[in-house]
Coordinates of C-alpha atoms in Angstrom, one line a residue:
Chain A
X1 CA -18.2 11.6 0.1
X2 CA -14.5 13.4 1.8
X3 CA -12.8 9.9 1.1
X4 CA -9.0 10.6 0.2
X5 CA -7.7 13.0 -2.5
X6 CA -6.5 10.7 -4.7
X7 CA -4.6 11.8 -7.8
X8 CA -5.7 9.1 -9.6
X9 CA -9.6 10.0 -8.0
X10 CA -9.3 13.2 -9.7
X11 CA -7.3 12.5 -12.8
X12 CA -9.9 13.2 -15.4
X13 CA -11.2 9.4 -17.0
X14 CA -13.8 8.7 -19.1
X15 CA -14.6 5.0 -19.8
X16 CA -11.7 4.3 -22.3
X17 CA -9.1 5.7 -20.0
X18 CA -7.0 3.8 -18.3
X19 CA -5.0 5.0 -15.3
X20 CA -1.8 3.2 -15.0
X21 CA -0.3 3.5 -11.1
X22 CA 2.8 3.6 -9.2
X23 CA 5.0 0.1 -10.6
X24 CA 1.7 -0.6 -13.1
X25 CA 1.6 -1.5 -16.5
X26 CA -1.1 -2.0 -18.7
X27 CA -1.5 -3.4 -21.8
X28 CA -4.4 -3.0 -24.4
X29 CA -6.1 -3.6 -27.7
X30 CA -9.6 -2.0 -28.2
X31 CA -8.2 1.9 -28.8
X32 CA -8.4 2.4 -24.8
X33 CA -6.4 5.7 -23.7
X34 CA -3.7 4.8 -20.8
X35 CA -2.1 7.3 -18.6
X36 CA 0.4 7.8 -16.4
X37 CA -0.3 11.1 -13.9
X38 CA 2.3 13.2 -12.0
X39 CA 5.7 11.8 -13.1
X40 CA 8.7 12.9 -10.9
X41 CA 12.0 10.8 -11.6
X42 CA 9.6 7.9 -12.3
X43 CA 9.7 7.4 -16.1
X44 CA 6.9 5.8 -18.4
X45 CA 7.6 3.1 -21.4
X46 CA 5.1 3.7 -23.9
X47 CA 5.4 1.0 -26.7
X48 CA 3.0 0.1 -29.9
X49 CA 3.0 -1.4 -33.4
X50 CA 0.7 0.5 -35.1
X51 CA -0.5 -2.4 -37.2
X52 CA -1.6 -4.0 -34.5
X53 CA -3.3 -0.8 -32.6
X54 CA -1.5 -2.7 -29.3
X55 CA -0.2 -0.2 -26.6
X56 CA 1.2 -0.6 -23.9
X57 CA 2.2 1.8 -21.0
X58 CA 4.4 1.1 -17.7
X59 CA 5.5 3.9 -14.7
X60 CA 8.5 2.6 -13.8
X61 CA 10.0 3.5 -10.5
X62 CA 13.7 2.1 -10.1
X63 CA 16.6 1.1 -13.2
X64 CA 17.0 -2.6 -13.0
X65 CA 15.0 -5.7 -11.9
X66 CA 16.9 -7.3 -9.0
X67 CA 18.0 -10.5 -9.3
X68 CA 15.0 -11.6 -6.8
X69 CA 12.8 -10.2 -9.3
X70 CA 9.7 -8.4 -8.4
X71 CA 6.9 -7.0 -10.0
X72 CA 7.3 -5.9 -13.4
X73 CA 6.0 -2.6 -14.0
X74 CA 8.6 -1.4 -11.1
X75 CA 11.7 -1.7 -13.8
X76 CA 12.6 -0.1 -16.7
X77 CA 14.6 -2.6 -17.9
X78 CA 11.8 -5.6 -17.1
X79 CA 9.0 -3.5 -18.3
X80 CA 10.7 -3.4 -21.3
X81 CA 10.8 -6.7 -21.2
X82 CA 7.8 -7.8 -20.1
X83 CA 4.8 -5.5 -22.2
X84 CA 7.5 -6.1 -25.2
X85 CA 6.2 -10.0 -24.9
X86 CA 2.2 -9.0 -23.9
X87 CA 2.3 -6.9 -26.8
X88 CA 3.3 -9.8 -29.0
X89 CA 1.4 -12.8 -27.5
X90 CA -1.3 -10.5 -28.1
X91 CA -1.1 -9.9 -31.8
X92 CA 1.4 -6.8 -31.7
X93 CA 4.5 -7.3 -33.9
X94 CA 8.1 -7.6 -32.3
X95 CA 9.6 -5.6 -35.8
X96 CA 7.2 -3.5 -35.9
X97 CA 7.2 -1.9 -32.1
X98 CA 7.8 1.5 -31.5
X99 CA 9.0 3.4 -28.6
X100 CA 8.2 6.8 -26.1
X101 CA 10.0 7.6 -22.5
X102 CA 8.3 9.7 -20.3
X103 CA 10.1 11.7 -16.7
X104 CA 12.9 10.6 -15.2
X105 CA 13.2 14.5 -13.7
X106 CA 14.4 15.9 -11.3
X107 CA 12.1 17.7 -9.2
X108 CA 14.0 18.6 -5.8
X109 CA 18.0 19.5 -5.5
X110 CA 18.1 17.5 -2.0
X111 CA 21.5 16.7 -1.9
X112 CA 20.8 12.6 -0.9
X113 CA 17.2 12.1 -2.6
X114 CA 18.1 9.2 -5.2
X115 CA 19.9 11.7 -7.0
X116 CA 20.4 11.6 -10.4
X117 CA 17.6 8.8 -10.2
X118 CA 16.0 9.7 -12.7
X119 CA 18.5 9.4 -15.3
X120 CA 19.4 6.3 -14.3
X121 CA 15.3 5.2 -15.3
X122 CA 15.7 7.0 -19.0
X123 CA 19.2 5.1 -19.3
X124 CA 18.1 1.6 -18.4
X125 CA 14.6 1.8 -19.9
X126 CA 16.8 2.8 -23.6
X127 CA 19.3 0.3 -22.5
X128 CA 16.7 -2.3 -23.1
X129 CA 15.4 -0.9 -25.9
X130 CA 18.3 -0.9 -27.7
X131 CA 19.4 -4.6 -26.5
X132 CA 15.7 -5.5 -28.2
X133 CA 16.2 -3.7 -30.9
X134 CA 13.1 -1.9 -30.3
X135 CA 12.8 1.8 -32.2
X136 CA 12.8 5.2 -29.4
X137 CA 10.2 7.4 -32.0
X138 CA 10.7 10.1 -28.8
X139 CA 10.9 11.3 -25.3
X140 CA 10.0 13.9 -22.9
X141 CA 12.9 13.5 -20.6
X142 CA 15.3 14.9 -17.8
X143 CA 14.0 18.9 -16.0
X144 CA 13.2 19.5 -13.3
X145 CA 8.9 19.8 -14.2
X146 CA 6.3 17.0 -13.4
X147 CA 5.0 15.5 -16.3
X148 CA 1.1 13.7 -17.5
X149 CA 1.5 11.6 -20.0
X150 CA -1.8 10.0 -22.0
X151 CA -0.8 7.7 -24.4
X152 CA -3.9 7.0 -26.9
X153 CA -3.7 3.6 -28.2
X154 CA -6.0 4.0 -30.6
X155 CA -4.5 6.6 -32.8
X156 CA -0.4 5.9 -31.4
X157 CA -0.3 9.5 -30.3
X158 CA 1.6 10.3 -26.9
X159 CA 0.7 13.5 -25.5
X160 CA 3.1 15.0 -22.6
X161 CA 1.4 17.6 -20.3
X162 CA 3.4 19.9 -17.5
X163 CA 1.5 22.0 -14.5
X164 CA 2.3 25.4 -15.8
X165 CA 0.0 23.7 -18.2
X166 CA 2.2 22.8 -21.3
X167 CA 1.2 20.7 -24.0
X168 CA 2.7 18.6 -26.5
X169 CA 2.9 15.6 -28.4
X170 CA 5.5 13.1 -29.1
Chain B
X1 CA 3.3 -6.9 21.2
X2 CA 5.4 -6.1 18.3
X3 CA 4.9 -5.1 15.1
X4 CA 6.7 -7.9 13.1
X5 CA 6.8 -5.7 9.5
X6 CA 7.2 -7.7 7.0
X7 CA 3.8 -9.7 8.7
X8 CA 2.5 -6.0 8.1
X9 CA 3.3 -6.2 4.8
X10 CA 1.6 -9.4 4.4
X11 CA -2.4 -7.4 5.8
X12 CA -1.2 -5.0 3.8
X13 CA -1.4 -7.8 0.5
X14 CA -4.4 -9.2 2.3
X15 CA -5.9 -5.5 1.6
X16 CA -5.2 -5.3 -1.5
X17 CA -6.0 -8.5 -3.0
X18 CA -9.5 -8.1 -1.0
X19 CA -10.7 -5.2 -3.1
X20 CA -9.2 -6.1 -6.1
X21 CA -11.7 -9.5 -5.7
X22 CA -14.3 -6.9 -4.2
X23 CA -13.7 -4.0 -7.5
X24 CA -14.1 -8.0 -9.6
X25 CA -17.3 -8.9 -7.9
X26 CA -18.4 -4.9 -9.3
X27 CA -17.8 -4.5 -12.1
X28 CA -20.5 -8.0 -13.8
X29 CA -22.5 -6.8 -10.8
X30 CA -23.4 -3.4 -12.6
X31 CA -21.6 -2.9 -15.7
X32 CA -19.2 -0.3 -13.6
X33 CA -15.7 -0.8 -14.2
X34 CA -14.2 -0.3 -11.3
X35 CA -10.3 -0.3 -10.1
X36 CA -8.7 -0.2 -6.7
X37 CA -8.0 2.7 -5.7
X38 CA -6.2 4.0 -2.6
X39 CA -5.6 0.7 0.1
X40 CA -4.3 1.4 3.4
X41 CA -3.7 0.1 6.7
X42 CA -3.7 2.7 9.2
X43 CA -2.6 3.1 12.3
X44 CA -5.0 5.8 14.3
X45 CA -8.0 6.5 17.1
X46 CA -11.6 5.9 17.3
X47 CA -11.8 8.9 17.9
X48 CA -10.7 9.6 14.2
X49 CA -12.2 7.6 12.7
X50 CA -15.1 8.9 14.1
X51 CA -14.4 12.8 13.1
X52 CA -14.0 11.0 9.0
X53 CA -17.0 9.1 9.4
X54 CA -18.6 13.2 9.7
X55 CA -18.6 14.7 7.6
X56 CA -22.6 15.5 6.9
X57 CA -22.6 13.1 3.4
X58 CA -25.7 11.2 3.9
X59 CA -24.0 7.3 3.0
X60 CA -25.5 4.2 2.8
X61 CA -23.8 0.2 3.7
X62 CA -24.2 -2.3 5.8
X63 CA -21.9 -2.9 9.0
X64 CA -20.7 -7.1 9.5
X65 CA -19.0 -8.7 11.7
X66 CA -16.7 -11.4 11.7
X67 CA -15.2 -14.0 13.1
X68 CA -13.4 -17.4 12.8
X69 CA -9.5 -17.2 11.0
X70 CA -10.2 -13.3 11.7
X71 CA -12.4 -11.0 14.2
X72 CA -13.4 -7.2 13.9
X73 CA -15.4 -5.2 12.2
X74 CA -16.0 -4.5 8.8
X75 CA -18.0 -1.5 6.8
X76 CA -19.0 -1.1 3.5
X77 CA -20.3 2.9 2.6
X78 CA -21.5 4.3 -0.2
X79 CA -22.5 7.9 -0.5
X80 CA -26.0 8.3 -1.4
X81 CA -25.3 9.5 -4.9
X82 CA -22.8 6.4 -5.4
X83 CA -25.5 4.4 -3.7
X84 CA -28.4 5.8 -6.1
X85 CA -25.9 4.6 -9.3
X86 CA -25.2 1.6 -9.1
X87 CA -28.5 1.0 -7.5
X88 CA -29.7 2.2 -10.8
X89 CA -27.9 0.0 -12.5
X90 CA -29.3 -3.3 -10.9
X91 CA -33.1 -1.8 -10.8
X92 CA -33.3 -0.9 -14.7
X93 CA -32.7 2.3 -14.8
X94 CA -34.1 3.5 -11.2
X95 CA -34.0 7.2 -10.3
X96 CA -33.9 6.9 -6.3
X97 CA -37.0 7.6 -5.7
X98 CA -37.7 3.9 -4.3
X99 CA -35.9 4.8 -1.6
X100 CA -36.3 0.8 0.1
X101 CA -35.8 -0.9 -3.8
X102 CA -32.9 1.4 -3.8
X103 CA -31.6 0.4 0.4
X104 CA -32.4 -3.5 -0.8
X105 CA -30.2 -3.3 -3.9
X106 CA -27.4 -1.5 -2.2
X107 CA -27.3 -4.2 0.2
X108 CA -27.3 -6.9 -1.8
X109 CA -23.7 -4.8 -3.6
X110 CA -22.7 -4.3 0.0
X111 CA -23.0 -8.1 0.7
X112 CA -21.2 -9.1 -2.8
X113 CA -18.6 -7.0 -2.8
X114 CA -17.4 -7.4 1.4
X115 CA -17.2 -11.0 0.3
X116 CA -15.1 -10.6 -1.9
X117 CA -13.0 -8.7 0.5
X118 CA -13.6 -11.5 2.7
X119 CA -12.5 -14.0 0.7
X120 CA -9.4 -11.8 -0.5
X121 CA -7.8 -11.8 3.0
X122 CA -8.8 -15.4 4.1
X123 CA -7.0 -16.6 0.7
X124 CA -3.5 -14.8 2.6
X125 CA -4.0 -15.7 5.5
X126 CA -4.7 -19.5 4.4
X127 CA -7.8 -19.6 6.2
X128 CA -11.8 -19.8 6.9
X129 CA -12.8 -16.5 8.2
X130 CA -17.5 -16.1 9.6
X131 CA -19.0 -13.4 8.3
X132 CA -22.4 -12.6 10.4
X133 CA -25.7 -11.4 9.0
X134 CA -24.9 -7.7 7.2
X135 CA -27.0 -4.7 9.0
X136 CA -27.9 -1.8 7.1
X137 CA -26.8 1.2 8.2
X138 CA -27.4 4.7 6.8
X139 CA -26.9 8.0 7.7
X140 CA -24.1 11.4 8.1
X141 CA -23.2 10.8 11.9
X142 CA -20.7 8.3 12.9
X143 CA -23.5 7.5 15.3
X144 CA -25.1 5.1 12.5
X145 CA -21.8 3.5 12.1
X146 CA -19.8 2.8 14.7
X147 CA -20.1 2.5 18.4
X148 CA -18.2 4.6 20.2
X149 CA -17.2 2.3 22.8
X150 CA -16.3 0.0 20.3
X151 CA -13.2 1.3 18.6
X152 CA -10.0 2.1 20.2
X153 CA -10.9 4.2 23.0
X154 CA -8.9 6.7 24.6
X155 CA -5.7 6.9 23.4
X156 CA -5.8 3.4 21.9
X157 CA -4.1 2.8 18.5
X158 CA -6.9 0.7 16.1
X159 CA -4.9 -1.2 13.1
X160 CA -7.6 0.0 10.3
X161 CA -7.9 -1.4 6.7
X162 CA -9.4 1.1 4.4
X163 CA -9.5 0.6 0.6
X164 CA -10.9 2.8 -1.5
X165 CA -12.5 1.9 -5.4
X166 CA -12.8 3.9 -8.2
X167 CA -15.1 3.4 -10.9
X168 CA -13.7 4.5 -14.7
X169 CA -14.9 7.2 -15.6
X170 CA -17.6 8.3 -13.0
X171 CA -18.0 10.2 -10.0
X172 CA -18.1 7.0 -7.5
X173 CA -16.9 7.0 -3.4
X174 CA -16.7 4.0 -1.8
X175 CA -15.2 3.0 0.9
X176 CA -14.5 -0.2 3.4
X177 CA -13.0 -0.4 6.4
X178 CA -12.5 -2.4 8.2
X179 CA -11.2 -2.7 12.1
X180 CA -9.9 -6.1 13.7
X181 CA -10.5 -6.5 17.3
X182 CA -7.1 -5.7 19.2
X183 CA -7.1 -10.0 20.2
X184 CA -7.3 -10.9 16.7
X185 CA -4.4 -8.6 15.6
X186 CA -1.7 -9.1 18.2
X187 CA -3.0 -13.6 17.5
X188 CA -1.6 -13.3 13.6
X189 CA 1.6 -11.2 15.1
X190 CA 3.1 -14.1 17.8
X191 CA 2.2 -16.8 13.9
X192 CA 4.5 -14.7 12.9
X193 CA 8.9 -13.8 13.3
X194 CA 11.1 -11.7 11.2
X195 CA 14.1 -9.9 12.3
X196 CA 12.5 -6.3 12.3
X197 CA 9.6 -6.0 14.3
X198 CA 8.6 -2.8 15.7
X199 CA 6.9 -2.9 19.3
X200 CA 3.6 -1.1 19.3
X201 CA 3.7 0.8 22.1
X202 CA 6.3 2.6 21.6
X203 CA 4.6 3.3 18.0
X204 CA 1.8 4.1 20.3
X205 CA 4.4 6.5 22.1
X206 CA 5.9 7.9 19.0
X207 CA 2.0 8.7 17.9
X208 CA 1.0 10.7 20.7
X209 CA 5.3 12.3 20.7
X210 CA 3.9 13.3 17.0
X211 CA 0.3 14.1 17.2
X212 CA 2.0 17.0 20.3
X213 CA 4.4 18.7 17.4
X214 CA 1.1 18.7 14.3
X215 CA -0.2 20.5 17.5
X216 CA 2.3 22.9 17.9
X217 CA 3.1 23.0 13.7
X218 CA -0.7 24.2 13.7
X219 CA -0.3 26.8 16.7
X220 CA 2.4 28.6 15.1
X221 CA 1.7 28.8 11.5
X222 CA -1.6 30.7 13.4
X223 CA 0.9 32.7 15.1
X224 CA 2.2 33.0 11.4
X225 CA -0.7 33.8 9.9
X226 CA -3.3 34.9 11.9
X227 CA -5.3 32.4 10.3
X228 CA -7.1 29.8 13.2
X229 CA -5.7 26.9 12.1
X230 CA -5.8 23.2 13.9
X231 CA -4.9 19.2 13.1
X232 CA -7.9 17.9 10.8
X233 CA -6.1 14.7 10.5
X234 CA -3.6 12.5 12.0
X235 CA -2.5 8.8 11.6
X236 CA 0.3 6.4 10.7
X237 CA -0.7 4.4 7.6
X238 CA 2.1 1.9 6.5
X239 CA 1.5 1.9 2.9
X240 CA 3.7 0.1 0.5
X241 CA 6.0 3.3 -1.1
X242 CA 4.2 3.3 -4.9
X243 CA 0.9 3.8 -3.5
X244 CA 2.5 7.1 -2.1
X245 CA 1.8 9.8 -5.0
X246 CA -2.3 7.8 -4.8
X247 CA -2.5 9.9 -1.3
X248 CA -1.0 13.5 -2.3
X249 CA -4.2 15.5 -3.7
X250 CA -3.8 16.5 -7.7
X251 CA -3.5 19.1 -8.1
X252 CA -0.3 21.3 -8.5
X253 CA 1.0 22.3 -4.7
X254 CA 3.8 23.6 -3.6
X255 CA 6.1 22.2 -1.5
X256 CA 8.7 22.2 0.4
X257 CA 10.6 18.8 1.0
X258 CA 14.1 18.6 3.4
X259 CA 15.7 14.9 3.9
X260 CA 16.9 14.2 7.8
X261 CA 19.2 12.5 9.3
X262 CA 19.5 10.9 12.9
X263 CA 17.5 8.5 14.7
X264 CA 15.2 8.3 12.8
X265 CA 15.9 9.7 9.4
X266 CA 14.1 10.0 5.8
X267 CA 11.9 12.9 4.4
X268 CA 10.0 15.3 5.1
X269 CA 7.0 16.9 3.0
X270 CA 4.7 20.4 3.5
X271 CA 2.8 20.0 0.8
X272 CA 0.2 23.3 0.1
X273 CA -2.6 23.8 -2.2
X274 CA -1.8 26.8 -4.2
X275 CA -3.9 29.1 -2.4
X276 CA -3.6 28.1 1.2
X277 CA 0.4 29.0 -0.1
X278 CA -0.6 32.3 -1.7
X279 CA -2.5 33.4 1.9
X280 CA 0.5 32.2 4.1
X281 CA 2.4 34.5 1.1
X282 CA -0.1 37.2 2.1
X283 CA -0.4 36.5 5.6
X284 CA 3.6 37.0 6.4
X285 CA 5.1 38.9 3.2
X286 CA 2.0 41.0 2.0
X287 CA 0.1 41.0 -1.2
X288 CA 2.5 42.8 -3.2
X289 CA 5.3 40.1 -3.1
X290 CA 2.7 37.7 -5.3
X291 CA 2.3 37.3 -8.8
X292 CA 0.4 36.9 -11.3
X293 CA 1.5 33.8 -12.2
X294 CA 1.4 32.8 -8.4
X295 CA 3.9 33.3 -5.6
X296 CA 6.6 35.0 -6.3
X297 CA 10.7 35.1 -5.6
X298 CA 10.2 36.5 -2.7
X299 CA 7.1 34.8 -1.9
X300 CA 8.4 31.5 -2.2
X301 CA 11.3 32.2 -0.6
X302 CA 8.9 32.6 2.4
X303 CA 7.5 30.0 2.2
X304 CA 10.6 28.1 2.1
X305 CA 12.0 29.6 5.4
X306 CA 8.1 28.8 7.2
X307 CA 8.1 25.5 6.0
X308 CA 11.6 25.5 7.8
X309 CA 10.9 27.0 10.8
X310 CA 8.3 24.2 11.2
X311 CA 10.3 21.4 10.1
X312 CA 13.5 22.7 12.9
X313 CA 10.5 22.6 15.6
X314 CA 9.2 19.4 14.8
X315 CA 11.9 17.4 14.7
X316 CA 13.8 18.5 17.7
X317 CA 10.2 17.6 19.4
X318 CA 11.2 14.7 17.8
X319 CA 14.8 14.8 19.3
X320 CA 14.4 15.8 22.1
X321 CA 12.2 12.9 23.3
X322 CA 13.7 10.2 21.7
X323 CA 17.2 12.2 23.1
X324 CA 18.7 11.9 19.9
X325 CA 19.8 14.2 17.2
X326 CA 18.2 14.9 14.1
X327 CA 19.6 17.3 11.1
X328 CA 17.5 18.0 8.7
X329 CA 18.4 19.5 5.5
X330 CA 17.6 23.1 3.4
X331 CA 14.1 23.5 2.6
X332 CA 13.7 22.5 -1.3
X333 CA 10.8 24.2 -3.1
X334 CA 8.5 22.9 -5.9
X335 CA 5.1 23.3 -7.6
X336 CA 4.3 20.8 -9.4
X337 CA 2.0 18.4 -9.5
X338 CA 1.0 16.5 -6.8
X339 CA 2.4 12.7 -7.4
X340 CA 5.3 14.1 -9.5
X341 CA 6.2 15.9 -5.8
X342 CA 6.6 13.0 -3.6
X343 CA 7.3 9.9 -6.2
X344 CA 11.7 11.9 -6.0
X345 CA 10.9 11.0 -2.6
X346 CA 9.6 7.3 -2.8
X347 CA 12.3 6.4 -4.9
X348 CA 14.9 7.0 -3.1
X349 CA 13.5 5.4 0.0
X350 CA 12.4 2.0 -2.5
X351 CA 15.9 1.7 -3.4
X352 CA 16.0 0.1 0.1
X353 CA 12.4 -0.9 0.9
X354 CA 8.5 -2.3 -0.3
X355 CA 6.7 -0.6 2.4
X356 CA 7.2 2.6 4.8
X357 CA 5.2 4.1 8.0
X358 CA 3.8 7.7 7.1
X359 CA 2.8 9.9 8.9
X360 CA 0.0 12.0 8.0
X361 CA -0.3 14.8 8.7
X362 CA -3.6 18.0 7.2
X363 CA -3.4 21.6 8.9
X364 CA -6.6 23.1 8.4
X365 CA -8.2 26.5 8.7
X366 CA -10.8 26.2 12.1
X367 CA -13.4 29.0 10.1
X368 CA -14.7 26.7 7.1
X369 CA -14.9 29.6 4.6
X370 CA -11.4 30.0 4.3
X371 CA -9.7 27.6 2.6
X372 CA -5.9 26.8 3.5
X373 CA -4.7 23.5 4.1
X374 CA -1.3 22.0 4.7
X375 CA -0.3 18.0 4.4
X376 CA 2.8 17.1 5.7
X377 CA 4.1 14.3 5.1
X378 CA 7.4 13.3 7.4
X379 CA 8.4 9.0 5.2
X380 CA 11.4 8.3 8.2
X381 CA 13.6 5.4 6.7
X382 CA 12.3 2.0 7.8
X383 CA 15.6 0.4 10.0
X384 CA 16.3 4.3 11.5
X385 CA 12.4 3.7 13.2
X386 CA 13.2 0.8 14.1
X387 CA 15.8 1.8 15.7
X388 CA 14.7 5.6 16.6
X389 CA 11.7 3.8 18.8
X390 CA 13.6 1.3 20.8
X391 CA 15.1 4.4 22.0
X392 CA 11.8 6.0 22.9
X393 CA 10.5 5.7 26.4
X394 CA 6.6 5.3 26.0
X395 CA 6.6 6.8 29.6
X396 CA 8.1 10.5 29.0
X397 CA 6.7 10.9 26.7
X398 CA 4.1 13.0 28.1
X399 CA 5.9 14.6 30.7
X400 CA 8.6 15.7 27.7
X401 CA 8.3 19.8 26.8
X402 CA 8.3 18.2 22.9
X403 CA 7.7 21.5 21.8
X404 CA 11.1 23.0 20.4
X405 CA 10.6 27.5 20.5
X406 CA 8.9 28.1 17.9
X407 CA 10.5 31.7 18.6
X408 CA 9.9 32.9 15.2
X409 CA 6.6 32.2 15.0
X410 CA 5.9 33.5 18.9
X411 CA 4.7 37.2 18.2
X412 CA 3.2 36.4 14.7
X413 CA 4.2 38.0 11.2
X414 CA 5.4 40.5 12.6
X415 CA 7.8 38.7 15.6
X416 CA 11.2 41.0 15.3
X417 CA 12.5 36.9 14.8
X418 CA 11.2 36.1 11.7
X419 CA 12.6 40.1 10.1
X420 CA 16.0 38.3 12.1
X421 CA 15.5 34.9 10.1
X422 CA 14.3 36.8 6.7
X423 CA 17.2 39.1 6.3
X424 CA 19.4 35.6 6.5
X425 CA 18.1 34.6 4.2
X426 CA 17.5 37.5 2.1
X427 CA 13.8 37.5 2.3
X428 CA 12.1 41.2 2.5
X429 CA 9.5 40.1 4.6

């Protein structure tokens, strides 16, 4: 049946792979692989406590949560705060947590299109991690290519791929 | 009737809430790990709904009538393979050979899931919704599911709540449609008032205008490539910005983006599958401009310039009818994952709005053996769309030429104008 040509539907999934949609975040403690697909200016924030085996991934779209609130997964700063709280609530250790950032590219050079949005998202996430004293273990940010990140919470491996077939493990 | 955008947002949340409840109920019944896929609020014609159901795929599910706090028709359909997979989980690994048992299992699952949707809607609307006894429906043709006189006849636009639920790790196709009655929609909007609202009749007029623009693009693409094209899908979606990336193809796309400024302002995105882009290049520039890795530098320029021609025609047509001016930027090109290409646009818009009306058009080759498709997404700025629609005189839609001349395409790939254009752009056509 042809329904919608959805990236989520077409992305390869296995029972232990969970897709994290835009403005969403997922916390995993059973070794699932968390996937944020097709990051352009959006920034994925991964948090992990290797000892407890608890990991979280957010697919953020904007840098700062406004005063009136809003979906935590949508904003880089609030995603860091919310996921860290949930990591601890699920048995993770605040001081052991480490982070990775992926995305924040500039895909199009349109003059008025969210100019520097990717950079601002990356900066907001980094500032929030620094403010909470969370170590930044790796990054694949900036540039002009879209990225997909797969975060294996069983091993802590963060794998980044691009449309041209390039892959790297952070 | 005025469409209050805050109320539309509520309806969207209602659709998403219902889909979530339905997904939550599927898992304990079947052990299938389900999650909500694309949820959309569409403004579409009855003809388009029927065309979507006319896909040569055997489908099975239920149809129910809703009354009370919300009147309308709901359809919940599985494709045959998914139906068998779901039924198998309920009937101890049944292989699908016992059709009656499979259908009865599907009817049971469908009913429980449909109740999830309806309960979710009732929660959001704080009302009670009555559900009729379900009819089991099955077939490949649209007539098996919708009565042609039932849904949005002629130029009317039906509002359709459309949801998809995906199973984690398996191929699983399931869809849910809810078409409320026009009276029910009107009553819901009358209950709500806010500062920002669109005239429904004008949105219908804008849709007709968009339709003519899309037809023109298809005609000119036919002239440019020599491949007969037609508009396959055209609809207005009201959707949360963060859901838009789920609606674009997953494969790498050759894309050309514009921002446009005026009444309305917004973004325009042309998405070609890689094969389609190669077909476009070989039809207009020649095979020699394709390199092993794909499009090649001249091919890229050609795709950009041809998209520029189509974008100008489309937006000039809109401007003609709205009696306004719409300028657009020079095209920018990207060859990347579909979701990554659309993401900068939604990030740009999301600083000022949460939802968007997306004018979504798909143009395909008429010959099913030729793989050529082009998706066009026009995403206007919310406030500008409201102001633009205020200017629209619906009576003028059918007698105003919306066809800005695509002179460059008039004589096909050998057009003198296309050659001149190429020289200006430094493209060797």
